[in-house]
Tab-separated table of C-alpha atoms in Angstrom:
chain	number	residue	atom	x	y	z
R	1	MET	CA	-13.590	22.332	-10.858
R	2	ARG	CA	-12.600	21.050	-7.417
R	3	GLY	CA	-15.483	22.475	-5.461
R	4	PHE	CA	-18.132	20.798	-7.588
R	5	GLY	CA	-17.048	17.207	-6.808
R	6	ASP	CA	-19.948	16.694	-4.459
R	7	LEU	CA	-22.497	18.141	-6.896
R	8	GLU	CA	-21.061	16.081	-9.734
R	9	ALA	CA	-21.555	12.920	-7.711
R	10	ALA	CA	-25.100	13.962	-6.806
R	11	ILE	CA	-25.985	14.592	-10.462
R	12	MET	CA	-24.572	11.251	-11.559
R	13	ASP	CA	-26.501	9.594	-8.730
R	14	ARG	CA	-29.802	11.189	-9.847
R	15	LEU	CA	-29.251	10.110	-13.412
R	16	TRP	CA	-28.471	6.536	-12.452
R	17	VAL	CA	-31.485	6.377	-10.155
R	18	ARG	CA	-33.797	7.874	-12.828
R	19	ASN	CA	-32.570	5.346	-15.305
R	20	ALA	CA	-33.629	7.636	-18.148
R	21	PRO	CA	-32.100	10.647	-19.902
R	22	ALA	CA	-32.885	14.010	-18.344
R	23	THR	CA	-32.627	17.679	-19.261
R	24	VAL	CA	-30.727	20.135	-17.089
R	25	ARG	CA	-34.073	21.685	-16.113
R	26	GLU	CA	-35.341	18.314	-14.858
R	27	LEU	CA	-32.106	17.659	-12.990
R	28	HIS	CA	-32.286	21.076	-11.378
R	29	SER	CA	-35.798	20.526	-10.073
R	30	ASP	CA	-34.762	17.024	-8.960
R	31	LEU	CA	-31.925	18.448	-6.902
R	32	LEU	CA	-33.741	21.508	-5.532
R	33	PRO	CA	-35.454	19.875	-2.546
R	34	ASP	CA	-32.062	18.769	-1.156
R	35	ARG	CA	-29.836	21.673	-2.066
R	36	ASP	CA	-30.337	25.324	-2.820
R	37	ILE	CA	-28.528	25.761	-6.136
R	38	ALA	CA	-28.947	27.906	-9.206
R	39	TYR	CA	-29.975	26.495	-12.554
R	40	ASN	CA	-26.788	27.874	-14.076
R	41	THR	CA	-24.624	25.968	-11.605
R	42	VAL	CA	-26.288	22.709	-12.584
R	43	LEU	CA	-25.867	23.622	-16.238
R	44	THR	CA	-22.144	24.277	-15.770
R	45	VAL	CA	-21.535	21.068	-13.849
R	46	VAL	CA	-23.560	18.953	-16.298
R	47	ASP	CA	-21.629	20.477	-19.160
R	48	ASN	CA	-18.357	19.633	-17.399
R	49	LEU	CA	-19.453	16.066	-16.868
R	50	TYR	CA	-20.341	15.854	-20.548
R	51	LYS	CA	-16.935	17.226	-21.578
R	52	LYS	CA	-15.129	14.825	-19.263
R	53	GLY	CA	-16.937	11.887	-20.797
R	54	TRP	CA	-19.167	10.940	-17.882
R	55	LEU	CA	-22.360	11.912	-19.753
R	56	ARG	CA	-23.585	11.710	-23.314
R	57	ARG	CA	-26.398	13.843	-24.693
R	58	GLU	CA	-28.989	14.024	-27.401
R	59	ARG	CA	-30.577	17.127	-28.773
R	60	GLU	CA	-34.244	17.545	-28.013
R	61	GLY	CA	-35.740	20.736	-29.367
R	62	ARG	CA	-33.733	23.600	-27.917
R	63	ALA	CA	-32.327	21.595	-24.979
R	64	HIS	CA	-30.207	18.465	-24.492
R	65	ARG	CA	-31.099	15.258	-22.756
R	66	TYR	CA	-28.208	13.796	-20.754
R	67	GLU	CA	-27.526	10.260	-19.611
R	68	PRO	CA	-24.501	8.489	-18.070
R	69	THR	CA	-22.154	6.945	-20.620
R	70	ARG	CA	-21.842	3.863	-18.433
R	71	SER	CA	-23.972	2.226	-15.793
R	72	ARG	CA	-23.015	2.152	-12.148
R	73	GLU	CA	-22.328	-1.575	-12.500
R	74	GLU	CA	-19.877	-0.935	-15.321
R	75	TYR	CA	-17.922	1.493	-13.159
R	76	GLY	CA	-18.099	-1.041	-10.340
R	77	ALA	CA	-16.578	-3.678	-12.614
R	78	LEU	CA	-13.907	-1.186	-13.674
R	79	LEU	CA	-13.012	-0.477	-10.054
R	80	MET	CA	-12.859	-4.164	-9.191
R	81	ARG	CA	-10.597	-4.916	-12.135
R	82	ASP	CA	-8.271	-2.197	-10.948
R	83	ALA	CA	-8.425	-3.335	-7.328
R	84	LEU	CA	-7.908	-7.047	-7.988
R	85	ASP	CA	-5.318	-6.673	-10.727
R	86	GLU	CA	-1.959	-7.679	-9.281
R	87	ALA	CA	-0.010	-8.262	-12.443
R	88	GLY	CA	-0.685	-4.795	-13.851
R	89	ASP	CA	0.934	-1.837	-12.204
R	90	PRO	CA	4.097	-2.387	-10.193
R	91	ALA	CA	2.914	0.267	-7.779
R	92	GLU	CA	0.194	-1.559	-5.927
R	93	ALA	CA	-2.045	1.276	-4.886
R	94	LEU	CA	-4.553	-0.744	-2.901
R	95	VAL	CA	-4.523	-3.069	0.063
R	96	ARG	CA	-6.944	-5.921	-0.598
R	97	PHE	CA	-8.654	-8.137	1.941
R	98	VAL	CA	-7.466	-11.266	0.190
R	99	GLY	CA	-5.376	-11.664	-2.944
R	100	ARG	CA	-6.317	-13.828	-5.891
R	101	MET	CA	-5.376	-17.487	-5.852
R	102	SER	CA	-5.984	-20.587	-7.924
R	103	ALA	CA	-9.256	-22.493	-7.682
R	104	ASP	CA	-7.407	-25.435	-6.097
R	105	GLU	CA	-5.954	-23.294	-3.371
R	106	ALA	CA	-9.343	-21.736	-2.665
R	107	ALA	CA	-10.890	-25.214	-2.470
R	108	ALA	CA	-8.207	-26.263	0.024
R	109	LEU	CA	-9.092	-23.239	2.182
R	110	ARG	CA	-12.768	-24.147	2.074
R	111	GLN	CA	-11.998	-27.717	3.127
R	112	ALA	CA	-9.860	-26.550	6.031
R	113	LEU	CA	-12.670	-24.326	7.264
R	114	GLN	CA	-15.282	-27.074	6.885
R	115	ALA	CA	-13.096	-29.582	8.750
R	116	HIS	CA	-12.701	-27.069	11.564
R	117	GLU	CA	-16.425	-26.352	11.782
R	118	ARG	CA	-17.290	-30.069	11.752
R	119	SER	CA	-14.866	-30.843	14.566
R	120	ASN	CA	-16.262	-27.940	16.574
R	121	ALA	CA	-19.860	-29.050	16.044
R	122	LYS	CA	-19.212	-32.474	17.537
W	1	MET	CA	38.248	0.955	10.028
W	2	THR	CA	34.717	1.981	10.875
W	3	GLY	CA	33.789	1.660	7.226
W	4	MET	CA	34.923	-1.927	7.068
W	5	HIS	CA	33.050	-2.841	10.235
W	6	LEU	CA	29.867	-1.215	8.993
W	7	LEU	CA	30.129	-3.014	5.681
W	8	LEU	CA	30.602	-6.369	7.381
W	9	PHE	CA	27.683	-5.588	9.665
W	10	ALA	CA	25.451	-4.734	6.667
W	11	ILE	CA	26.421	-7.930	4.867
W	12	ALA	CA	25.917	-10.079	7.967
W	13	VAL	CA	22.491	-8.629	8.735
W	14	SER	CA	21.246	-8.856	5.153
W	15	THR	CA	22.340	-12.496	4.910
W	16	LEU	CA	21.095	-13.673	8.279
W	17	ALA	CA	17.883	-11.672	8.665
W	18	PRO	CA	15.863	-13.109	5.739
W	19	ARG	CA	16.350	-16.684	6.939
W	20	GLY	CA	15.909	-15.976	10.617
W	21	LEU	CA	12.952	-13.621	10.489
W	22	ALA	CA	10.921	-15.328	7.770
W	23	LYS	CA	10.668	-18.566	9.721
W	24	ALA	CA	10.698	-17.250	13.290
W	25	ASP	CA	7.876	-18.468	15.478
W	26	TRP	CA	7.646	-15.207	17.435
W	27	VAL	CA	6.967	-13.306	14.196
W	28	TYR	CA	3.945	-15.549	13.571
W	29	ARG	CA	2.796	-15.006	17.146
W	30	SER	CA	3.309	-11.247	17.111
W	31	PRO	CA	3.124	-9.846	13.570
W	32	ARG	CA	3.487	-6.337	14.901
W	33	LEU	CA	6.908	-7.077	16.378
W	34	GLY	CA	7.721	-8.844	13.125
W	35	ILE	CA	6.934	-5.712	11.125
W	36	ALA	CA	9.082	-3.638	13.504
W	37	ALA	CA	11.916	-6.163	13.213
W	38	TRP	CA	11.856	-6.039	9.405
W	39	TYR	CA	11.991	-2.280	9.380
W	40	ALA	CA	14.802	-2.359	11.945
W	41	VAL	CA	16.737	-4.690	9.641
W	42	LEU	CA	16.137	-2.479	6.601
W	43	GLY	CA	17.050	0.677	8.503
W	44	ALA	CA	20.189	-0.869	9.978
W	45	VAL	CA	21.417	-2.195	6.632
W	46	LEU	CA	20.788	1.084	4.831
W	47	THR	CA	22.468	3.194	7.528
W	48	ALA	CA	25.426	0.842	7.710
W	49	ALA	CA	25.852	0.841	3.925
W	50	ALA	CA	25.623	4.623	3.719
W	51	GLY	CA	28.061	4.895	6.627
W	52	ALA	CA	30.494	2.526	4.951
W	53	VAL	CA	30.453	4.603	1.756
W	54	LEU	CA	31.039	7.789	3.735
W	55	ALA	CA	33.860	6.184	5.675
W	56	ALA	CA	35.576	5.010	2.499
W	57	VAL	CA	35.292	8.422	0.907
W	58	ALA	CA	36.353	10.543	3.838
W	59	PRO	CA	39.040	8.884	5.975
W	60	TRP	CA	37.911	9.305	9.574
W	61	GLN	CA	39.730	11.690	11.775
W	62	ALA	CA	38.700	12.295	15.301
W	63	ALA	CA	37.127	15.536	16.430
W	64	THR	CA	35.601	16.617	13.131
W	65	ALA	CA	32.009	16.824	12.027
W	66	PRO	CA	30.981	15.034	8.820
W	67	ALA	CA	30.544	18.265	6.857
W	68	CYS	CA	34.039	19.380	7.780
W	69	MET	CA	35.419	15.966	6.909
W	70	ALA	CA	33.885	16.055	3.478
W	71	TRP	CA	35.186	19.553	2.872
W	72	ARG	CA	38.662	18.648	4.099
W	73	TRP	CA	38.730	15.593	1.966
W	74	CYS	CA	37.663	17.537	-1.105
W	75	VAL	CA	40.397	20.075	-0.579
W	76	GLN	CA	43.016	17.446	0.098
W	77	ALA	CA	41.948	15.316	-2.839
W	78	ALA	CA	41.965	18.333	-5.116
W	79	ARG	CA	45.507	19.105	-3.997
W	80	GLY	CA	46.452	15.518	-4.676
W	81	ASP	CA	47.459	14.846	-1.059
W	82	PHE	CA	46.398	11.191	-1.261
W	83	GLY	CA	48.225	10.333	-4.444
W	84	LEU	CA	46.641	9.163	-7.646
W	85	LEU	CA	45.572	5.740	-6.337
W	86	GLY	CA	43.871	7.125	-3.233
W	87	ARG	CA	42.185	9.739	-5.323
W	88	SER	CA	40.739	7.358	-7.877
W	89	ALA	CA	39.684	4.800	-5.248
W	90	ALA	CA	37.799	7.410	-3.282
W	91	PHE	CA	36.312	8.714	-6.508
W	92	VAL	CA	34.981	5.293	-7.506
W	93	VAL	CA	33.416	4.671	-4.110
W	94	LEU	CA	31.866	8.109	-4.070
W	95	LEU	CA	30.481	7.583	-7.565
W	96	ALA	CA	28.984	4.219	-6.584
W	97	GLY	CA	27.360	5.726	-3.510
W	98	LEU	CA	25.961	8.591	-5.535
W	99	GLY	CA	24.735	6.213	-8.225
W	100	LEU	CA	22.833	4.084	-5.738
W	101	THR	CA	21.321	7.131	-4.096
W	102	VAL	CA	20.213	8.578	-7.418
W	103	ARG	CA	18.727	5.251	-8.413
W	104	LEU	CA	16.769	5.063	-5.175
W	105	LEU	CA	15.475	8.599	-5.657
W	106	LEU	CA	14.482	8.049	-9.286
W	107	THR	CA	12.645	4.825	-8.487
W	108	GLY	CA	10.920	6.585	-5.630
W	109	VAL	CA	9.712	9.393	-7.839
W	110	ARG	CA	8.560	7.004	-10.570
W	111	LEU	CA	6.703	4.711	-8.175
W	112	ALA	CA	5.130	7.565	-6.275
W	113	ARG	CA	3.899	9.153	-9.494
W	114	ALA	CA	2.467	5.918	-10.869
W	115	ALA	CA	0.817	5.063	-7.572
W	116	SER	CA	-0.679	8.475	-7.006
W	117	ALA	CA	-2.006	8.660	-10.584
W	118	ARG	CA	-3.640	5.282	-10.171
W	119	ARG	CA	-5.038	6.199	-6.773
W	120	ARG	CA	-6.426	9.486	-8.060
W	121	ALA	CA	-8.145	7.826	-11.011
W	122	HIS	CA	-9.565	5.158	-8.733
W	123	VAL	CA	-10.814	7.622	-6.126
W	124	ARG	CA	-12.366	9.775	-8.836
W	125	ILE	CA	-14.516	6.912	-10.134
W	126	LEU	CA	-15.200	5.843	-6.572
W	127	ALA	CA	-16.488	9.302	-5.678
W	128	MET	CA	-18.913	9.225	-8.602
W	129	ALA	CA	-20.069	5.631	-8.801
W	130	GLY	CA	-19.665	4.533	-5.177
W	131	ARG	CA	-22.252	5.089	-2.478
W	132	THR	CA	-21.079	6.232	0.918
W	133	ALA	CA	-22.535	4.101	3.675
W	134	PRO	CA	-21.965	5.968	6.960
W	135	GLU	CA	-23.390	3.041	8.967
W	136	LEU	CA	-20.592	0.839	7.571
W	137	GLY	CA	-17.934	3.538	7.499
W	138	ALA	CA	-17.181	2.441	3.955
W	139	THR	CA	-17.865	3.201	0.307
W	140	VAL	CA	-20.069	0.634	-1.393
W	141	VAL	CA	-19.330	-0.304	-4.990
W	142	GLU	CA	-21.847	-1.968	-7.271
W	143	ASN	CA	-20.302	-5.327	-8.129
W	144	ALA	CA	-21.384	-8.949	-7.739
W	145	GLN	CA	-17.856	-10.100	-6.825
W	146	PRO	CA	-17.428	-10.070	-3.034
W	147	ALA	CA	-14.375	-7.947	-2.252
W	148	ALA	CA	-13.058	-5.352	0.179
W	149	TYR	CA	-9.985	-3.143	0.068
W	150	VAL	CA	-8.439	0.122	1.240
W	151	VAL	CA	-7.455	2.785	-1.248
W	152	ALA	CA	-3.961	3.693	-0.149
W	153	GLY	CA	-2.801	7.251	0.289
W	154	HIS	CA	-4.489	10.287	1.692
W	155	GLY	CA	-7.936	9.643	3.162
W	156	ARG	CA	-7.580	5.854	3.048
W	157	ARG	CA	-11.092	4.936	2.004
W	158	VAL	CA	-12.439	1.520	2.919
W	159	VAL	CA	-14.349	0.006	-0.008
W	160	VAL	CA	-16.695	-2.956	-0.026
W	161	THR	CA	-18.738	-4.404	-2.895
W	162	THR	CA	-22.477	-5.052	-2.960
W	163	GLY	CA	-21.501	-8.675	-3.670
W	164	ALA	CA	-19.719	-8.844	-0.312
W	165	LEU	CA	-22.718	-7.339	1.480
W	166	GLN	CA	-25.009	-9.919	-0.148
W	167	GLN	CA	-22.840	-13.012	0.239
W	168	LEU	CA	-21.459	-12.377	3.719
W	169	ALA	CA	-23.397	-12.457	6.977
W	170	GLY	CA	-23.611	-9.253	9.016
W	171	ASP	CA	-20.906	-10.213	11.519
W	172	GLU	CA	-18.644	-11.324	8.661
W	173	VAL	CA	-18.980	-7.944	6.960
W	174	ALA	CA	-18.209	-6.222	10.253
W	175	ALA	CA	-15.091	-8.347	10.755
W	176	VAL	CA	-13.845	-7.665	7.212
W	177	LEU	CA	-14.396	-3.926	7.601
W	178	ALA	CA	-12.538	-4.011	10.923
W	179	HIS	CA	-9.635	-5.704	9.123
W	180	GLU	CA	-9.589	-3.016	6.433
W	181	ARG	CA	-9.872	-0.224	8.971
W	182	ALA	CA	-6.871	-1.726	10.769
W	183	HIS	CA	-4.894	-1.398	7.511
W	184	ALA	CA	-5.985	2.220	7.222
W	185	ALA	CA	-5.333	3.120	10.864
W	186	GLY	CA	-1.959	1.341	10.859
W	187	ARG	CA	-0.894	3.187	7.678
W	188	HIS	CA	-0.054	-0.208	6.210
W	189	ASP	CA	0.032	1.225	2.703
W	190	LEU	CA	3.013	3.369	3.719
W	191	LEU	CA	4.762	0.419	5.334
W	192	LEU	CA	4.416	-1.509	2.090
W	193	ASP	CA	5.337	1.493	-0.075
W	194	GLY	CA	8.691	1.826	1.722
W	195	VAL	CA	9.819	-1.733	1.179
W	196	ARG	CA	8.372	-1.816	-2.347
W	197	LEU	CA	10.530	1.173	-3.198
W	198	LEU	CA	13.677	-0.646	-2.053
W	199	HIS	CA	12.629	-3.813	-3.846
W	200	HIS	CA	12.005	-2.004	-7.135
W	201	ALA	CA	15.158	0.106	-6.919
W	202	PHE	CA	17.361	-2.938	-6.218
W	203	PRO	CA	15.501	-5.965	-7.581
W	204	ARG	CA	18.547	-8.242	-7.279
W	205	MET	CA	18.896	-7.730	-3.535
W	206	ALA	CA	17.485	-10.851	-1.916
W	207	LEU	CA	17.009	-8.988	1.369
W	208	PHE	CA	14.561	-6.504	-0.157
W	209	ALA	CA	12.654	-9.175	-2.068
W	210	VAL	CA	12.164	-11.271	1.061
W	211	ALA	CA	11.348	-8.205	3.152
W	212	HIS	CA	8.667	-7.220	0.639
W	213	THR	CA	6.874	-10.581	0.635
W	214	GLN	CA	7.247	-10.899	4.387
W	215	LEU	CA	5.832	-7.458	5.099
W	216	CYS	CA	2.860	-8.147	2.797
W	217	ARG	CA	2.242	-11.311	4.817
W	218	LEU	CA	2.722	-9.702	8.233
W	219	VAL	CA	0.551	-6.682	7.503
W	220	GLU	CA	-2.386	-8.997	6.714
W	221	MET	CA	-1.805	-11.030	9.863
W	222	ARG	CA	-1.641	-7.848	11.907
W	223	ALA	CA	-4.921	-6.545	10.451
W	224	ASP	CA	-6.532	-9.912	11.232
W	225	GLU	CA	-5.250	-9.659	14.775
W	226	VAL	CA	-6.813	-6.231	15.254
W	227	ALA	CA	-10.098	-7.366	13.688
W	228	ILE	CA	-10.526	-10.444	15.882
W	229	ALA	CA	-9.938	-8.435	19.024
W	230	ARG	CA	-13.513	-7.155	18.557
W	231	HIS	CA	-15.071	-9.770	16.269
W	232	ALA	CA	-15.343	-13.551	16.321
W	233	PRO	CA	-12.339	-15.096	14.507
W	234	ILE	CA	-14.668	-17.579	12.813
W	235	SER	CA	-16.553	-14.708	11.141
W	236	LEU	CA	-13.345	-13.414	9.604
W	237	ALA	CA	-12.338	-16.966	8.631
W	238	ARG	CA	-15.651	-17.539	6.839
W	239	ALA	CA	-15.386	-14.215	5.024
W	240	LEU	CA	-11.837	-15.046	3.969
W	241	VAL	CA	-12.900	-18.360	2.455
W	242	THR	CA	-15.983	-16.916	0.728
W	243	MET	CA	-13.965	-14.139	-0.882
W	244	ALA	CA	-11.049	-16.378	-1.817
W	245	THR	CA	-13.415	-18.823	-3.519
W	246	ALA	CA	-15.361	-16.143	-5.377
W	247	ASN	CA	-12.220	-14.442	-6.696
W	248	ALA	CA	-10.247	-17.607	-7.496
W	249	ILE	CA	-8.647	-17.818	-10.927
W	250	ASP	CA	-9.319	-20.813	-13.175
W	251	HIS	CA	-6.273	-22.717	-14.300
W	252	GLY	CA	-7.142	-22.059	-17.919
W	253	SER	CA	-6.861	-18.306	-17.629
W	254	ARG	CA	-3.822	-18.356	-15.394
W	255	THR	CA	-0.894	-16.721	-17.079
W	256	PRO	CA	2.603	-17.855	-16.127
W	257	ALA	CA	3.509	-14.331	-15.100
W	258	LEU	CA	0.680	-14.287	-12.609
W	259	ALA	CA	1.296	-17.757	-11.208
W	260	GLY	CA	4.043	-16.696	-8.807
W	261	VAL	CA	2.072	-13.861	-7.286
W	262	VAL	CA	-1.017	-15.991	-7.005
W	263	ALA	CA	0.807	-18.865	-5.341
W	264	ALA	CA	2.223	-16.471	-2.768
W	265	THR	CA	-1.165	-15.058	-1.825
W	266	GLY	CA	-2.675	-18.569	-1.753
W	267	GLY	CA	-0.040	-19.694	0.753
W	268	ASP	CA	-0.444	-16.557	2.854
W	269	ALA	CA	-4.227	-16.965	2.903
W	270	ALA	CA	-3.913	-20.581	4.079
W	271	GLU	CA	-1.631	-19.445	6.867
W	272	ARG	CA	-4.016	-16.653	7.846
W	273	LEU	CA	-6.931	-19.088	7.952
W	274	HIS	CA	-4.935	-21.446	10.139
W	275	ARG	CA	-4.051	-18.553	12.416
W	276	LEU	CA	-7.723	-17.557	12.741
W	277	LEU	CA	-8.934	-21.085	13.432
W	278	THR	CA	-6.168	-21.989	15.894
W	279	PRO	CA	-4.781	-18.731	17.279
W	280	PRO	CA	-1.177	-19.002	18.552
W	281	ALA	CA	-0.412	-18.258	22.188
W	282	PRO	CA	0.649	-14.643	22.667
W	283	LEU	CA	4.264	-13.945	23.568
W	284	GLY	CA	5.240	-13.904	27.227
W	285	ARG	CA	6.112	-10.584	28.790
W	286	ALA	CA	9.805	-11.373	29.178
W	287	GLN	CA	10.122	-12.650	25.621
W	288	ARG	CA	8.356	-9.583	24.283
W	289	ALA	CA	10.585	-7.232	26.274
W	290	GLY	CA	13.684	-9.067	25.064
W	291	LEU	CA	12.570	-8.820	21.448
W	292	VAL	CA	11.725	-5.129	21.723
W	293	ALA	CA	15.179	-4.482	23.179
W	294	GLY	CA	16.842	-6.538	20.463
W	295	ILE	CA	14.948	-4.807	17.669
W	296	THR	CA	15.804	-1.376	19.078
W	297	VAL	CA	19.496	-2.193	19.385
W	298	LEU	CA	19.574	-3.575	15.850
W	299	ALA	CA	17.859	-0.502	14.424
W	300	LEU	CA	20.130	1.955	16.198
W	301	ALA	CA	23.471	0.136	16.200
W	302	PRO	CA	24.982	1.509	12.958
W	303	ALA	CA	23.697	5.040	13.486
W	304	VAL	CA	24.999	5.112	17.051
W	305	THR	CA	28.355	3.743	15.960
W	306	LEU	CA	28.634	6.372	13.275
W	307	LEU	CA	27.658	9.126	15.659
W	308	ALA	CA	30.013	7.963	18.358
W	309	VAL	CA	32.945	7.977	15.969
W	310	GLN	CA	31.906	11.106	14.168
W	311	VAL	CA	30.112	13.759	16.024
W	312	PHE	CA	32.062	13.649	19.252
W	313	PRO	CA	33.293	15.870	20.677
W	314	VAL	CA	31.684	18.902	19.058
W	315	LEU	CA	29.661	19.486	15.907
W	316	GLY	CA	30.885	22.111	13.517
W	317	MET	CA	34.469	22.491	14.662
W	318	CYS	CA	36.620	22.465	11.588
W	319	PRO	CA	40.293	22.350	12.387
W	320	ALA	CA	42.336	24.374	9.957
W	321	LEU	CA	43.976	22.456	7.162
W	322	PRO	CA	47.737	22.292	7.301
W	323	SER	CA	48.898	24.124	4.258
């Protein structure tokens, strides 16, 4: 399902912005102003997202209502854990701006910066 | 004889380089030359070691190409021309060389697989949950912790958190993003991947361990250098301190295994801050030229020696074996 990556992201985005479960029909009409897509395409992609665990659904009459399994913040936290975790994988896949250090070391940095700014202000 | 010289050269360089380069003042003043110097050292040691193994296995004879030499040696060894002792000695050396090569390859494959799986998973979530911000040239992730990083590998996405955008001033964000873009443009992930591979394949080699920590340090200093060419150093310094403070680990939760890593980054961050607040004088033109020449000679010396002994006069001329 390579080609649908963009549409998948758009659907997840709509659902997070709505902040409420939606049917495929609602999602389709939500997306229509921006992109010319068929109802069936949306249905397929939503179903894929459900199967991959990105969405959960509840039956409502003859249709399903879908919502994200996790909030955007939860995925954000997941990403940060992965990005800041140095002890985990030996293959560091990311280049961080600054690594993690102890609170004491961070405090020492802050003091050095403050001392510099004070001496410059004089 | 060549083999012995190459071996001595490899040993000398791998003993002297870690001490000399790690503390050198010119490396601090020009991290880019430092990075080049470290890779020259690694390249020289590896070529010399490989050359030494080859030389031990196939006794050099003038006017033959390496492929012919190997073939000749195989034939002669099979016929028992060198006697039992010569045969077993060559066999042991060859086996050791092969073993090391296989180990390097296996580690490479394992690391590359692990890294690319992790990158793919990360990018996948990023594509869904991140917001692209074309005005920043970065992907924004919803998280209160201020952080920024580059996802290594193809595409090299720059990522910044909403926490960073909230807690940092506009010029600080710009400086941080410039730093990350410098990592991406300089392919720093590849530079680190190379030395990490060596370090993981041969964890007992002090040279590779030092080279790994040093390259991590130098790559950050280099990205800082690029960033402050267009942004105020103080902006980057403030961002560094804000992020370091926000992501600091409490002593209570600090595991012993993590302590070493954390101490290293703490020390590197202090050095980076110092470098931003009181930038060192750039290298003079003569000094720079001298260093470039030195680094080039170091990188090429073993390969050139090997070539000079080996490939001359003509490639591919295999003299007939005396029967």
